[in-house]
Coordinates of C-alpha atoms and ligand atoms in Angstrom, one line a residue:
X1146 CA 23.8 27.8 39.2
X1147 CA 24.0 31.6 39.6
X1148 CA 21.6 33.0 42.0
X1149 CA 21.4 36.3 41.8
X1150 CA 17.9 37.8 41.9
X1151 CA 16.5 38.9 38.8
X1152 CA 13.9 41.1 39.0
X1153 CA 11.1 41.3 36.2
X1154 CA 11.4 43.5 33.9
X1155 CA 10.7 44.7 30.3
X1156 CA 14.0 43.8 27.7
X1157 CA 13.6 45.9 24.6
X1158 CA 16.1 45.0 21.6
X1159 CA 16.6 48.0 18.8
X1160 CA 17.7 45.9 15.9
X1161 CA 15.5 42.9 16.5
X1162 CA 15.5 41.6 12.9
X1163 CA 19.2 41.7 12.3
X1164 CA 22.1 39.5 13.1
X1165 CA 23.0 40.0 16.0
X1166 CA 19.4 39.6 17.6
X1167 CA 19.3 36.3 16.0
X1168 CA 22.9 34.6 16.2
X1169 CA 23.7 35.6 19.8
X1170 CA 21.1 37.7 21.8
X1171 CA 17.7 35.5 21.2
X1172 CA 19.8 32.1 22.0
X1173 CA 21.3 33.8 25.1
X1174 CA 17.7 34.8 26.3
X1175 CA 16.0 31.8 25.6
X1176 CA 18.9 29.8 28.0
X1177 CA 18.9 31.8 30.5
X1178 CA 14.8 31.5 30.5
X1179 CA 15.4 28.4 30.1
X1180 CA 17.9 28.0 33.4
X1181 CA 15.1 29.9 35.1
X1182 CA 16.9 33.3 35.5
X1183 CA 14.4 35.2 33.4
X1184 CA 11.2 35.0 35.6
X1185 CA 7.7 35.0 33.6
X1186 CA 7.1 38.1 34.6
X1187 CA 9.9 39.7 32.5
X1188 CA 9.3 40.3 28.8
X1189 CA 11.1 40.9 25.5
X1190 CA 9.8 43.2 23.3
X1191 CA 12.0 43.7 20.0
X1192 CA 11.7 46.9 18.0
X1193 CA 13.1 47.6 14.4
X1194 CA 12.8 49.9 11.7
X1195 CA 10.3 46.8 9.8
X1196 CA 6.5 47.0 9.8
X1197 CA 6.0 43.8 8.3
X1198 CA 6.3 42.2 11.8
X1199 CA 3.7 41.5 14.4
X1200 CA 4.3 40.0 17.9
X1201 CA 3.5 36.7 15.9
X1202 CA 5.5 36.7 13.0
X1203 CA 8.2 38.4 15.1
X1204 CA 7.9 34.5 17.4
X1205 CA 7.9 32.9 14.0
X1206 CA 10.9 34.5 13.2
X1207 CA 12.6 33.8 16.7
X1208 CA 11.5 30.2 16.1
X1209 CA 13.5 30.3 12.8
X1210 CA 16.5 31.5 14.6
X1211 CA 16.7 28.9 17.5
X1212 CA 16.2 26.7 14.2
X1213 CA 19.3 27.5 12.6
X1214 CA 21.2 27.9 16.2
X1215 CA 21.0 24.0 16.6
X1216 CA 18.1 24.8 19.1
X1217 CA 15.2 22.4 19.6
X1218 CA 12.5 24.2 22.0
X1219 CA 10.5 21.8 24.4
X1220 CA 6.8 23.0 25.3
X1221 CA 7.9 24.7 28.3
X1222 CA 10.3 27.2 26.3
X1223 CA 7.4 27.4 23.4
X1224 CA 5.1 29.1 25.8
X1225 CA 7.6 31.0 27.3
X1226 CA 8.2 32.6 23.6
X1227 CA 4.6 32.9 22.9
X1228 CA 3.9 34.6 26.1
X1229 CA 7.1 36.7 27.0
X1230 CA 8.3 37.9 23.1
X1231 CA 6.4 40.8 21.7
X1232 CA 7.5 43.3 19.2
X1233 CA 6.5 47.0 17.6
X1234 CA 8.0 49.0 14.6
X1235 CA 9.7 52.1 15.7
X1236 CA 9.1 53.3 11.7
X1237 CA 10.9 55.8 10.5
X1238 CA 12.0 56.6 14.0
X1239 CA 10.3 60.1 14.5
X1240 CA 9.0 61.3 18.2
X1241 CA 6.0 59.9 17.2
X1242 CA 7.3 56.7 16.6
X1243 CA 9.1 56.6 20.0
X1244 CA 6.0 57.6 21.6
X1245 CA 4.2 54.4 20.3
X1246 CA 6.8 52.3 21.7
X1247 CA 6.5 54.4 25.1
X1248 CA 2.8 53.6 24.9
X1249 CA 3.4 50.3 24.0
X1250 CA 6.0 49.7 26.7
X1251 CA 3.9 50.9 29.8
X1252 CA 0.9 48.9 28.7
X1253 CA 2.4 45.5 28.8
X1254 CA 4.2 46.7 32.3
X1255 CA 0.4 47.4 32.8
X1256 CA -0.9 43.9 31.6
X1257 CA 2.1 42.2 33.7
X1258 CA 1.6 44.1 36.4
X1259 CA 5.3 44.8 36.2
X1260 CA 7.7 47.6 38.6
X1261 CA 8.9 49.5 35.2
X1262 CA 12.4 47.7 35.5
X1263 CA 13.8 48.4 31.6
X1264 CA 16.5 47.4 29.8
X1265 CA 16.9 49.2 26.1
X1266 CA 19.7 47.3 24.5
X1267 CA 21.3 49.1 20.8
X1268 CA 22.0 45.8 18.4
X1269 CA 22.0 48.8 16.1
X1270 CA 24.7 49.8 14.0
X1271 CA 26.7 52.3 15.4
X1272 CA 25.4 55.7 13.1
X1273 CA 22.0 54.8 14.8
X1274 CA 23.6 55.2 18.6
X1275 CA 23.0 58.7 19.0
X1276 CA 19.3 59.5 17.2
X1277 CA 18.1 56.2 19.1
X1278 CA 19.6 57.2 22.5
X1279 CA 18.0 61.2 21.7
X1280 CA 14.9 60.2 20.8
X1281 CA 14.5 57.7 24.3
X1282 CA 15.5 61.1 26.1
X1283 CA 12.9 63.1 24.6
X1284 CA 9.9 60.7 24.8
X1285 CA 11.2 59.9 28.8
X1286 CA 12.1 56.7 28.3
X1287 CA 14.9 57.2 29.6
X1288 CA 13.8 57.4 33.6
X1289 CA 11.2 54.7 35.0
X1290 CA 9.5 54.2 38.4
X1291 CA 11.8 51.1 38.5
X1292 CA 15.2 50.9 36.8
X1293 CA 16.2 51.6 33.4
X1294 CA 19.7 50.3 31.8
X1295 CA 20.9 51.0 28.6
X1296 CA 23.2 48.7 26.7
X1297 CA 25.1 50.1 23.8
X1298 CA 27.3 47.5 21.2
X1299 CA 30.4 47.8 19.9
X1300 CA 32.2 49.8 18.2
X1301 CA 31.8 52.5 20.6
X1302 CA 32.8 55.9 18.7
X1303 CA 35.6 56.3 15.7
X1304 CA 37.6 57.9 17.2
X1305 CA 38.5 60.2 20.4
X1306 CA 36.2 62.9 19.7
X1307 CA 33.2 60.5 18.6
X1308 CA 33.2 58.7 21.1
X1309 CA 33.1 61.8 24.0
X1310 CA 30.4 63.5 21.8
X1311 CA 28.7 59.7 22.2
X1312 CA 29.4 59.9 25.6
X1313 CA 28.2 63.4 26.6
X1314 CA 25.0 62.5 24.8
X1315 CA 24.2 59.8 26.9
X1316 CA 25.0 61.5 30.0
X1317 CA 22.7 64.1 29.1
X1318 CA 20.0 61.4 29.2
X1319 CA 21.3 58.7 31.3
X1320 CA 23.8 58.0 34.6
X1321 CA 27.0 56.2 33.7
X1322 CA 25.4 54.1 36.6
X1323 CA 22.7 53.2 33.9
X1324 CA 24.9 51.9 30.9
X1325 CA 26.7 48.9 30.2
X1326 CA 29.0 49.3 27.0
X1327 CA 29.0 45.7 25.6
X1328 CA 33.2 43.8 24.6
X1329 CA 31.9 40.6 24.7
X1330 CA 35.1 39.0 25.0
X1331 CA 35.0 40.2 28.3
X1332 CA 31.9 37.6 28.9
X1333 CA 34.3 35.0 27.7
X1334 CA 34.8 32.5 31.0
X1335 CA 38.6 32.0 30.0
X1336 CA 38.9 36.2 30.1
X1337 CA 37.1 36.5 33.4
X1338 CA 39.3 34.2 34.5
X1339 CA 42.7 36.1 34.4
X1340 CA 41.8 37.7 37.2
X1341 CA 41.0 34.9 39.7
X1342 CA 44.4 33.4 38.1
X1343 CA 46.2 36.3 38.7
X1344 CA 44.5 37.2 41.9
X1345 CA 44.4 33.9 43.4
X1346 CA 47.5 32.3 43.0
X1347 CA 50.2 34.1 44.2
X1348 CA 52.5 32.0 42.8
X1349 CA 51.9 34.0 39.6
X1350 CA 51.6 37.5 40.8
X1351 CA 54.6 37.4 42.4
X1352 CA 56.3 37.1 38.9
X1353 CA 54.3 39.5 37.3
X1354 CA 56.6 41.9 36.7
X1355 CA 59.6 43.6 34.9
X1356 CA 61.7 41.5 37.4
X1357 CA 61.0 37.9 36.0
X1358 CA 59.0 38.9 32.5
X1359 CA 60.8 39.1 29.3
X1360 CA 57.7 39.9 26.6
X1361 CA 54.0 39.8 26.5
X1362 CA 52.3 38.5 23.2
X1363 CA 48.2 38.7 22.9
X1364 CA 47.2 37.2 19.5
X1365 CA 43.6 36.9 18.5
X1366 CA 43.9 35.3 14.9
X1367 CA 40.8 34.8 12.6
X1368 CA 40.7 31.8 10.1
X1369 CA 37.5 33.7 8.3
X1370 CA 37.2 36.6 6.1
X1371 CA 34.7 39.5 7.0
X1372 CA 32.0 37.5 5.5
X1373 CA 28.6 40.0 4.4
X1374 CA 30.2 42.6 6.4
X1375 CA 31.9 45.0 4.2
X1376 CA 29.5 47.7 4.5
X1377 CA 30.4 47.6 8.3
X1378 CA 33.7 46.3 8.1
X1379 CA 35.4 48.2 5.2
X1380 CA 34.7 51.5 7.7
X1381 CA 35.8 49.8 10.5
X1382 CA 39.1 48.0 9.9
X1383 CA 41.4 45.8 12.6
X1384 CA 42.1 48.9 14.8
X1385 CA 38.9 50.0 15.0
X1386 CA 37.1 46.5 15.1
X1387 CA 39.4 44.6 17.3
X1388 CA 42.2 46.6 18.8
X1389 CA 40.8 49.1 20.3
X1390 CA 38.2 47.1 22.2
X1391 CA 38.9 42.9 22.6
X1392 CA 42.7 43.1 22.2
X1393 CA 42.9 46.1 24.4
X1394 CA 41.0 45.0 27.2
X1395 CA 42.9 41.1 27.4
X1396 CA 45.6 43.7 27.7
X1397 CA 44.8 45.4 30.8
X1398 CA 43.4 42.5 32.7
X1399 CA 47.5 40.9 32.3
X1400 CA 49.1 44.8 33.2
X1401 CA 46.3 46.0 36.0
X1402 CA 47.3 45.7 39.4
X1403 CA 45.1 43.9 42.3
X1404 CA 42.3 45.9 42.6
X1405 CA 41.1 46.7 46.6
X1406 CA 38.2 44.4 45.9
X1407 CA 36.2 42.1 43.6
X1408 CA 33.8 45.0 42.2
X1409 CA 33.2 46.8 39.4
X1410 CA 34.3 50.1 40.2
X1411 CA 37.9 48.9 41.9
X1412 CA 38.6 46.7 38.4
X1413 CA 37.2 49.3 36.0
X1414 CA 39.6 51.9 38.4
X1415 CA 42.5 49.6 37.7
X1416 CA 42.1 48.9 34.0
X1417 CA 41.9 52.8 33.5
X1418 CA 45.6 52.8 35.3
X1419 CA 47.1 50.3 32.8
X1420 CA 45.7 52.7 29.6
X1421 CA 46.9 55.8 31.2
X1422 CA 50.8 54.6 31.7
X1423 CA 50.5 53.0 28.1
X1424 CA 53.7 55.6 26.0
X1425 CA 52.6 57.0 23.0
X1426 CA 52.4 54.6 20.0
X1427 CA 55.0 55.3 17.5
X1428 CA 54.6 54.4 13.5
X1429 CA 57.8 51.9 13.4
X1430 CA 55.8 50.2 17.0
X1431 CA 52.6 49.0 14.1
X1432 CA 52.6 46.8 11.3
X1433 CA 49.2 47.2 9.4
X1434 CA 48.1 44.3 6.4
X1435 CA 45.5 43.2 4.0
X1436 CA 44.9 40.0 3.1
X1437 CA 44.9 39.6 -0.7
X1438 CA 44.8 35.8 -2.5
X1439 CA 45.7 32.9 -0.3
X1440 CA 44.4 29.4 -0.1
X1441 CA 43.5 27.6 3.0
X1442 CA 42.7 23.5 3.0
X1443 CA 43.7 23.3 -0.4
X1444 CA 40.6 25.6 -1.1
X1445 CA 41.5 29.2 -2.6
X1446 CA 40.4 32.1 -1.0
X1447 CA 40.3 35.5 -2.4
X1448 CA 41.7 38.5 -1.1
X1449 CA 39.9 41.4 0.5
X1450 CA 39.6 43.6 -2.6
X1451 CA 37.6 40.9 -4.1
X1452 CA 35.0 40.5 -1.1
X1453 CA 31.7 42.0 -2.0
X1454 CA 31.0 45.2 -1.1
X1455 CA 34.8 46.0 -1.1
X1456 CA 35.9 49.0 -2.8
X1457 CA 38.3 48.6 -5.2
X1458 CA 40.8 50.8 -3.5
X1459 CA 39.6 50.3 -0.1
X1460 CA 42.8 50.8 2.0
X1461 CA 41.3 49.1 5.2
X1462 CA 43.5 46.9 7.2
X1463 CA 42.4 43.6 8.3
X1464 CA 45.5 42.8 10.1
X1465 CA 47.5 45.0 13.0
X1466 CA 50.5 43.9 14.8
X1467 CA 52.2 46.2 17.2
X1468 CA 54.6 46.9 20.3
X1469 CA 52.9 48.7 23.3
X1470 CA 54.7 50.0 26.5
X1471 CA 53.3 50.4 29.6
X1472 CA 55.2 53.1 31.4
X1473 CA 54.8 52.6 35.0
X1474 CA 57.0 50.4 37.9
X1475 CA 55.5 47.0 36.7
X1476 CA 55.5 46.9 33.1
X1477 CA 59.1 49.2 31.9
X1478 CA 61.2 47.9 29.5
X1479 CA 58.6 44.4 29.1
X1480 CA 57.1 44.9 25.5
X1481 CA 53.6 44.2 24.8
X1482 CA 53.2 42.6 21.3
X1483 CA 49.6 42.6 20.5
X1484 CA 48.4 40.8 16.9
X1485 CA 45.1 40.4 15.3
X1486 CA 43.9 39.8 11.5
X1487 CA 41.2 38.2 9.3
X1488 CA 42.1 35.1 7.3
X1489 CA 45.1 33.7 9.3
X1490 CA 46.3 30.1 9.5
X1491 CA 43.7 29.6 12.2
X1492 CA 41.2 30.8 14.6
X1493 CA 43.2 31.4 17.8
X1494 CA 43.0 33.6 20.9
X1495 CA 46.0 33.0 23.1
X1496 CA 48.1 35.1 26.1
X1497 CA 51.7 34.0 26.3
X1498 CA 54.2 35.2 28.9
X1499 CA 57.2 35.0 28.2
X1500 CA 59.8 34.7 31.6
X1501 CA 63.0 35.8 31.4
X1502 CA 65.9 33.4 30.7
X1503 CA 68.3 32.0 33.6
X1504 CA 71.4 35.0 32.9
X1505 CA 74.0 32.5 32.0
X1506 CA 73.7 28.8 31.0
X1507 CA 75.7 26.2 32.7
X1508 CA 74.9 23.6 30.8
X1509 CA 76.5 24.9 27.8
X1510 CA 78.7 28.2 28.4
X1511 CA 79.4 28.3 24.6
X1512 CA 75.3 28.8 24.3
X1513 CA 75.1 25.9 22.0
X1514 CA 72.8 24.4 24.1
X1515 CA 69.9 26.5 23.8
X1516 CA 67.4 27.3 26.5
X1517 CA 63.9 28.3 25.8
X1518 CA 61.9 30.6 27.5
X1519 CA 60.5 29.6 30.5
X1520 CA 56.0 30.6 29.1
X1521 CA 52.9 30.4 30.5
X1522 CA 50.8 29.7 27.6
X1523 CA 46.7 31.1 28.3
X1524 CA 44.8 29.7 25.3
X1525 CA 41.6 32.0 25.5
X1526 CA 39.6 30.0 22.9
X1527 CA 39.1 27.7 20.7
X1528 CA 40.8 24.9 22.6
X1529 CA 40.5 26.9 26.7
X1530 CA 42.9 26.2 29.0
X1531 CA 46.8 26.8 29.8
X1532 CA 50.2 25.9 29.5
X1533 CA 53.6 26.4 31.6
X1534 CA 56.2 25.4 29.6
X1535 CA 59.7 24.5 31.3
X1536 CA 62.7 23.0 30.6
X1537 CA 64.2 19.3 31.2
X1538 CA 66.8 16.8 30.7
X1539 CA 66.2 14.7 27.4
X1540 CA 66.8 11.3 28.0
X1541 CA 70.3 10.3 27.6
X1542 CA 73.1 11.5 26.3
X1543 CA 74.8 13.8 25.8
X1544 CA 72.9 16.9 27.6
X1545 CA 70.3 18.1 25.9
X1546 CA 67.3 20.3 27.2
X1547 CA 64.1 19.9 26.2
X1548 CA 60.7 21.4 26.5
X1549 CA 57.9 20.0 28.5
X1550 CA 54.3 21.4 29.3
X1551 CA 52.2 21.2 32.4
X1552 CA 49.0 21.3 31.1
X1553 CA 45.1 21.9 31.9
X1554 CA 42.2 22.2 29.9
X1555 CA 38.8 23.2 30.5
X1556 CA 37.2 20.7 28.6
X1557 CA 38.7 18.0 31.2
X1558 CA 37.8 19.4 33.8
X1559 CA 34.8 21.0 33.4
X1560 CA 30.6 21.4 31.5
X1561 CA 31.2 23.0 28.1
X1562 CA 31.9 26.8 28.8
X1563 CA 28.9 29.2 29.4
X1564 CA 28.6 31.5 26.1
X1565 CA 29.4 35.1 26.7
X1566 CA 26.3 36.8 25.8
X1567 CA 24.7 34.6 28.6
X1568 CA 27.1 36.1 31.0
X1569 CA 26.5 39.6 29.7
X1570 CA 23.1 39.6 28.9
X1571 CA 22.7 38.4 33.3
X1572 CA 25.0 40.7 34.2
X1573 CA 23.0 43.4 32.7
X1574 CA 19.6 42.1 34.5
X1575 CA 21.3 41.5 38.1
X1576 CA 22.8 45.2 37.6
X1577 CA 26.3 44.0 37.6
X1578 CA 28.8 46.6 35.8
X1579 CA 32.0 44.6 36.1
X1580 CA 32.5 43.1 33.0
X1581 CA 31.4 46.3 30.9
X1582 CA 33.5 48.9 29.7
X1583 CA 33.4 52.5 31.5
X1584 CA 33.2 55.8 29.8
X1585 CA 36.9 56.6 30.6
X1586 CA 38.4 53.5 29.7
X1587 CA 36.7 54.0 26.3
X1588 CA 38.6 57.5 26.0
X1589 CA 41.8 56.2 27.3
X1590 CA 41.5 53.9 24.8
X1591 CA 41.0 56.2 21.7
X1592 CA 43.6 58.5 22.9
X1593 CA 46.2 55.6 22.5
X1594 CA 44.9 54.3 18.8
X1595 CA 43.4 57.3 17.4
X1596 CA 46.8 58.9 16.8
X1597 CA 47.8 55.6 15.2
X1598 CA 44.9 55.6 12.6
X1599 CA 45.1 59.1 11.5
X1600 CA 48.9 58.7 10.9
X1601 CA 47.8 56.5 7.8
X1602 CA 50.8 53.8 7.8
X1603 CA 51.4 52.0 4.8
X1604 CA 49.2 48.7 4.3
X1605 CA 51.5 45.7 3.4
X1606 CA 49.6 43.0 1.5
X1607 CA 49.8 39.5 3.3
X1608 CA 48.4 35.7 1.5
X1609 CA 45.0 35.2 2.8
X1610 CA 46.1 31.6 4.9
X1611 CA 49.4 33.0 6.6
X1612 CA 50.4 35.0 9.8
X1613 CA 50.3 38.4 8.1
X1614 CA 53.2 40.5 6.6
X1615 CA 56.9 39.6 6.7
X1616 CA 56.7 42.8 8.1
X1617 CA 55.1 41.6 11.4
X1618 CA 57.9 39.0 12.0
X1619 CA 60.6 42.4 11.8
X1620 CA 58.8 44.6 13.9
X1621 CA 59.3 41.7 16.9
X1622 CA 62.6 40.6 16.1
X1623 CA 64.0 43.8 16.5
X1624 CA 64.3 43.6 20.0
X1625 CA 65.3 39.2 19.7
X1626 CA 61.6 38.0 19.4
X1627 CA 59.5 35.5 17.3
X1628 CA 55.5 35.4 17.0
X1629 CA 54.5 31.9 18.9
X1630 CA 52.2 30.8 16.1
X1631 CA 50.4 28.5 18.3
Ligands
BG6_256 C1 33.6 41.0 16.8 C2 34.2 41.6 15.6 O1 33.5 42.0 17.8 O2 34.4 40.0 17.3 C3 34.3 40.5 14.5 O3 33.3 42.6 15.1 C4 35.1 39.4 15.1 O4 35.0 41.1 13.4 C5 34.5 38.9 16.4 O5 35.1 38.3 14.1 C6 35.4 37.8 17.0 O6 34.8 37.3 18.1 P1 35.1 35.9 18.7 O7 34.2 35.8 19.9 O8 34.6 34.9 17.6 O9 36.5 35.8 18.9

């Protein structure tokens, strides 16, 4: 049990009627009330554009959530709903609007007899960052007598230049002390845990290096389509939607080097380091797809053209594989292969390191006798855990090598995992930074990509149901490489 203080305070949720309030955030609350890490004297008032809720049809609508989540609430976490959820429209979103919720906000801090500890959480899209963000400025929301936070989704900016103007905004209203820029994959247990199994076992680090690493390859592979999403998605694409923050981040957690301490200033300091050495991205380095008609199960699936909401001649890629160099002492001359994409075989999010090979094989000087990689296998999710993958002696003759794993999983050894809005959303109440993305490391990160989108490579068409375009195999074998696909 984590037992971190949490002090009461008020929790307000833009976007309270929409998905992401109801799949993840609400869930995530209620167990963590339920754990007894949100104390009764903390609140959760959602806010949305809607006047047809009240703070009772906004429960009923919580209840409905919970419902489809699996959740079955005992009395206990009843009454904690009907006495700690509350909600109020912010309309149209005028000043006047804002300074109802203002009102609104410092009379149940009145009523609880709370500090004026805030939390203001976007589950907005992102076009609604900025006005949202203004308008809790200008109605001084934005300072409290206790502390105020501000928690902003992904994706963070479009680009470079959107995401400094987003940036300067809120540090005209807020300290980069205050914010916490949500990648929830970072809440993942299996990501938090590169560190401690880099950083504990030195077994590891000391072959983390150019020395003994032949290739890097991060894959996060998606069995589903983009669902309802188009309107989001179709704007968004693989670079924008997954590169630039989940597969980006797994990769600077394996590059960083030991940070001086186990905070979130010395890892955020680190992670910046890693984005900074990364060379320039060059076209023939990315392989951009879209998935047209596949079949999966024996079931049919149709392409991405035929999704609703798709244009016609939407040129959106749901699939990016690409090569990335880090340019320092570590990392020269090991390439990074990172891989993501909608409607593959299956969902998958794995790390494999890939050690270099003994330089010359006695057992067979003609090479027939092929030896594999020594890997180290980090299965992220769905089925957490690791492998290190060595060679043996078949049994019998003559000589032959084979491959053997040592193996762990999570599942063995320990409670089903923690879910990563949990994680997060505690993080963000105890005032803990580390696992949240800093202003710089946002930059760094659209300085790297947003070269690569406006340079508009060609989109190769993949079946929905395989690993992506032949094209993705090339890029990697170039330099004597094949995707693991699981
Ligand atoms: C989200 C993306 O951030 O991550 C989605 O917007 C993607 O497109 C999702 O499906 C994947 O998250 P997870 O935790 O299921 O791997």
């Amino acid at each position: 049990m984590d037992n971190r203080p949490v002090e009461p305070h008020i929790f307000v949720i833009f976007g309270a009627t929409g998905d992401l309030m109801q799949r993840s955030l609400l869930p995530a609350l209620l167990n963590l009330a339920g754990r007894g890490h949100i104390r009764r004297e903390s609140i959760i008032l959602g806010t949305a554009r809607s006047a047809q809720y009240n703070d009772v049809s906004f429960r009923k609508l919580a209840y409905e959530s919970f419902a489809k989540a699996g959740i079955s609430l005992d009395p206990g976490m009843t009454k904690w709903c009907d006495e700690c959820l509350f909600y109020q429209s912010i309309g149209d979103e005028k000043l006047e609007d804002f300074s109802a919720l203002s009102e609104r906000i410092k009379a149940l801090e009145r009523e609880l007899n709370s500090t004026g500890n805030r939390v203001f959480y976007l589950a907005l899209p992102p076009i609604a960052f900025p006005s949202t963000i203004e308008r809790l400025g200008e109605v001084g929301l934005s300072r409290s007598p206790g502390w105020t936070r501000l928690v902003v989704e992904k994706p963070f900016g479009r680009d470079l230049e959107s995401a400094r103007a987003l940036n300067q905004l809120i540090h005209r209203n807020f300290d980069e002390s205050q914010i916490y820029r949500i990648d929830h994959y970072l809440g993942k247990e299996t990501v938090q845990n590169l560190l401690v199994f880099r950083f504990a076992n030195p077994i590891f680090e000391s072959l983390w290096n150019r020395d003994r690493i032949h290739s890097v390859q991060i894959t996060v592979a998606e069995e589903l389509g983009i669902g309802k999403r188009a309107g989001y998605y179709d704007r968004a694409g693989a670079l924008r939607d997954m590169v630039q923050n989940h597969l980006t981040q797994l990769l600077t957690l394996v590059a960083m080097e030991v940070p001086v301490a186990f905070d979130s200033d010395s890892i955020r300091f680190e992670k910046i380091k890693v984005l900074r050495a990364i060379a320039p991205i060059m076209d023939d380095q990315v392989v951009l797809g879209q998935y047209g008609r596949g079949s999966a199960n024996g079931k049919e699936i149709p392409g991405y053209l035929e999704e609703p909401g798709v244009p016609d001649d939407s040129r959106t890629e749901t699939f990016v594989a690409m090569q990335i160099d880090i340019a320092n002492w570590r990392w020269h001359g090991v390439p990074f292969y990172v891989r993501t994409g909608k409607r593959l075989p299956e969902r998958i999010t794995q790390i494999i390191i890939n050690f270099k090979r003994a330089p010359v094989s006695i057992f067979d000087p003609t090479g027939r006798c092929d030896m594999h990689f020594n890997s180290l296998n980090m299965m992220l999710q769905p089925d957490e855990g690791f492998d290190l993958c060595f060679e043996m002696k078949a049994l019998g003759e003559p000589l032959k090598l084979q491959t053997q794993r040592l193996h762990f999983r999570y599942a063995e050894a320990f409670a089903p995992l923690p879910d990563a809005y949990e994680t997060l959303l505690l993080d963000i109440i105890t005032g803990d930074q580390t696992l949240f993305v800093h202003a710089n490391e946002v930059e760094e990160s659209w300085r790297l990509y947003a070269p690569v989108i406006e340079q508009k490579l060609p989109i190769h068409t993949y079946r929905a149901g395989t690993w992506g375009p032949q094209e993705a195999e090339k890029l990697i074998k170039r330099e004597g490489h094949v995707w693991a696909n699981s």
